[in-house]
Amino acid sequence: MSAFLKFATGMDWVSEKLGKIAGYAVLAASLISAGNALIRYGLDFSKNSWLEIQWYLFAATVMLGAPVVLRFNEHVRVDIIYGKLKGHGPVYVDLFGLIFFLLPVMGLFTYLTWPFFWNMWITGEMSGNIGGLVRWPAALLMPVGFAAMFLQGIAEIIKRIAYLRGLITMDTHYEKPVQ
């Protein structure tokens, strides 16, 4: 189990680094958006590439930020059952969801998006907009993000099994979001 826990710790570190990149992507997108608005309305000048880089950065925010959200246990869940469980119940629900929902879906999405990216890489596909950007960087974010979620899911399974075996401590406290 020691090697598995080392993997989980390493994946947590990778997810946190990807989360930092996602945070910088939000900042960059905000600055580019503000700069683009100032230039567009102040100087009556605009380029499609400035608009496209914003959605590339948004894609980076979502795809690279998702694993760290899972790592910090702040992901979306169904509260109907989860919030009412006591003891190890929430951990078993997490394990069920991770094994039967997250891993199969993230594995499938990684598998399906890799050829999509690869085709864009090989063909050098460009945006259909005048002055647009190459599309492969945005397409690469999909298999990378899905694979990172898959690996973080494995790390979360390892941590929960270790918790159930008494090898590590985990905060299993759950607070239903205020709506």
Coordinates of C-alpha atoms in Angstrom, one line a residue:
M1 CA 0.0 0.0 0.0
S2 CA 3.0 2.3 0.6
A3 CA 3.7 2.5 -3.2
F4 CA 0.1 3.3 -3.9
L5 CA 0.1 6.1 -1.3
K6 CA 3.2 7.5 -2.8
F7 CA 1.4 7.6 -6.2
A8 CA -1.6 9.3 -4.6
T9 CA 0.7 11.9 -3.0
G10 CA 2.5 12.5 -6.3
M11 CA -0.8 12.8 -8.1
D12 CA -2.0 15.3 -5.5
W13 CA 1.1 17.4 -6.2
V14 CA 0.6 17.2 -10.0
S15 CA -3.1 18.2 -9.6
E16 CA -2.1 21.2 -7.4
K17 CA 0.4 22.3 -10.0
L18 CA -2.2 22.0 -12.7
G19 CA -4.6 24.0 -10.5
K20 CA -2.0 26.8 -10.3
I21 CA -1.7 26.8 -14.1
A22 CA -5.5 27.0 -14.2
G23 CA -5.4 30.0 -11.8
Y24 CA -2.9 31.8 -14.0
A25 CA -5.1 31.0 -17.0
V26 CA -8.0 32.8 -15.3
L27 CA -5.9 35.8 -14.6
A28 CA -4.5 35.9 -18.1
A29 CA -8.0 35.5 -19.7
S30 CA -9.2 38.4 -17.5
L31 CA -6.4 40.7 -18.4
I32 CA -6.6 39.8 -22.1
S33 CA -10.4 40.4 -22.0
A34 CA -10.0 43.8 -20.3
G35 CA -7.2 44.8 -22.7
N36 CA -9.2 43.6 -25.7
A37 CA -12.2 45.7 -24.6
L38 CA -10.1 48.8 -24.0
I39 CA -8.4 48.4 -27.4
R40 CA -11.7 47.6 -29.2
Y41 CA -13.7 50.5 -27.8
G42 CA -10.9 52.9 -27.2
L43 CA -8.9 52.5 -30.5
D44 CA -11.6 50.8 -32.6
F45 CA -9.2 47.9 -33.3
S46 CA -9.7 44.2 -32.7
K47 CA -8.3 40.8 -33.8
N48 CA -10.0 37.4 -33.7
S49 CA -6.9 35.9 -32.1
W50 CA -7.5 37.9 -28.9
L51 CA -11.0 36.5 -28.6
E52 CA -9.9 32.9 -29.3
I53 CA -7.1 33.0 -26.8
Q54 CA -9.7 33.8 -24.1
W55 CA -11.6 30.6 -24.8
Y56 CA -8.4 28.6 -25.0
L57 CA -7.5 30.0 -21.5
F58 CA -11.1 29.2 -20.3
A59 CA -10.6 25.6 -21.5
A60 CA -7.3 25.5 -19.6
T61 CA -9.0 26.7 -16.5
V62 CA -11.7 24.0 -16.7
M63 CA -9.6 21.1 -17.9
L64 CA -6.6 21.7 -15.7
G65 CA -8.5 22.9 -12.7
A66 CA -10.9 20.0 -12.4
P67 CA -8.4 17.5 -10.9
V68 CA -7.5 19.8 -8.0
V69 CA -11.2 20.4 -7.3
L70 CA -11.6 16.6 -7.0
R71 CA -8.4 16.4 -4.9
F72 CA -9.8 19.0 -2.4
N73 CA -13.2 17.1 -2.3
E74 CA -15.1 20.2 -3.6
H75 CA -16.6 18.5 -6.6
V76 CA -20.3 18.2 -7.4
R77 CA -22.1 15.3 -5.7
V78 CA -25.7 14.2 -5.2
D79 CA -26.7 15.4 -1.7
I80 CA -29.8 13.3 -1.3
I81 CA -28.0 10.4 0.2
Y82 CA -24.5 11.7 0.9
G83 CA -25.4 14.3 3.5
K84 CA -27.4 11.8 5.6
L85 CA -24.7 9.2 5.9
K86 CA -22.6 8.8 9.0
G87 CA -19.3 7.0 9.8
H88 CA -17.7 5.4 6.8
G89 CA -20.9 5.7 4.7
P90 CA -19.7 8.8 2.7
V91 CA -16.4 7.1 1.9
Y92 CA -18.2 4.1 0.4
V93 CA -20.4 6.4 -1.6
D94 CA -17.3 8.2 -2.9
L95 CA -15.6 4.9 -3.8
F96 CA -18.7 3.7 -5.7
G97 CA -18.9 7.0 -7.6
L98 CA -15.2 7.1 -8.4
I99 CA -15.0 3.5 -9.5
F100 CA -18.3 3.2 -11.5
F101 CA -18.8 6.7 -12.8
L102 CA -15.6 8.9 -12.8
L103 CA -13.0 6.4 -14.0
P104 CA -15.0 4.9 -16.8
V105 CA -16.2 8.3 -18.1
M106 CA -12.8 10.0 -17.8
G107 CA -11.1 6.9 -19.4
L108 CA -13.5 7.0 -22.3
F109 CA -13.2 10.7 -22.8
T110 CA -9.4 10.5 -22.8
Y111 CA -9.6 7.7 -25.4
L112 CA -12.0 9.6 -27.6
T113 CA -10.3 13.0 -27.4
W114 CA -6.8 11.9 -28.1
P115 CA -7.4 11.2 -31.9
F116 CA -9.3 14.5 -32.1
F117 CA -6.2 16.3 -30.8
W118 CA -3.8 14.2 -32.9
N119 CA -5.7 15.0 -36.1
M120 CA -5.5 18.7 -35.4
W121 CA -1.8 18.4 -34.6
I122 CA -1.0 16.5 -37.8
T123 CA -3.1 18.7 -40.1
G124 CA -2.2 22.0 -38.4
E125 CA -5.9 22.9 -38.3
M126 CA -6.5 26.6 -38.0
S127 CA -9.5 28.5 -36.8
G128 CA -12.0 29.4 -39.6
N129 CA -11.9 33.0 -38.4
I130 CA -9.6 35.5 -40.1
G131 CA -6.5 36.0 -37.9
G132 CA -7.5 33.0 -35.8
L133 CA -5.2 30.6 -34.0
V134 CA -4.1 27.0 -34.5
R135 CA -6.6 24.8 -32.8
W136 CA -4.4 21.9 -31.4
P137 CA -3.4 23.6 -28.1
A138 CA -7.1 23.8 -27.1
A139 CA -7.7 20.3 -28.4
L140 CA -4.7 19.0 -26.3
L141 CA -6.3 20.3 -23.1
M142 CA -9.1 17.7 -23.5
P143 CA -7.1 14.5 -23.3
V144 CA -4.6 16.0 -20.8
G145 CA -7.4 17.2 -18.5
F146 CA -9.4 14.0 -18.8
A147 CA -6.3 11.9 -18.1
A148 CA -5.4 14.0 -15.1
M149 CA -8.9 13.6 -13.8
F150 CA -8.7 9.8 -14.3
L151 CA -5.3 9.7 -12.4
Q152 CA -6.6 11.9 -9.6
G153 CA -9.6 9.6 -9.4
I154 CA -7.3 6.6 -8.9
A155 CA -5.4 8.7 -6.2
E156 CA -8.7 9.4 -4.5
I157 CA -9.7 5.7 -4.5
I158 CA -6.3 4.8 -3.0
K159 CA -6.7 7.4 -0.3
R160 CA -10.2 6.2 0.6
I161 CA -9.1 2.6 0.8
A162 CA -6.2 3.5 3.0
Y163 CA -8.5 5.5 5.2
L164 CA -10.9 2.5 5.5
R165 CA -7.9 0.3 6.5
G166 CA -6.8 2.8 9.1
L167 CA -3.6 3.7 7.4
I168 CA -4.3 7.4 6.9
T169 CA -6.7 10.0 8.4
M170 CA -9.1 11.9 6.2
D171 CA -11.6 14.7 6.8
T172 CA -14.9 13.1 5.9
H173 CA -16.9 16.0 7.2
Y174 CA -19.3 17.1 4.5
E175 CA -21.3 20.3 4.6
K176 CA -24.2 20.7 2.2
P177 CA -23.8 23.9 0.1
V178 CA -26.0 26.8 1.0
Q179 CA -28.3 27.5 -1.9

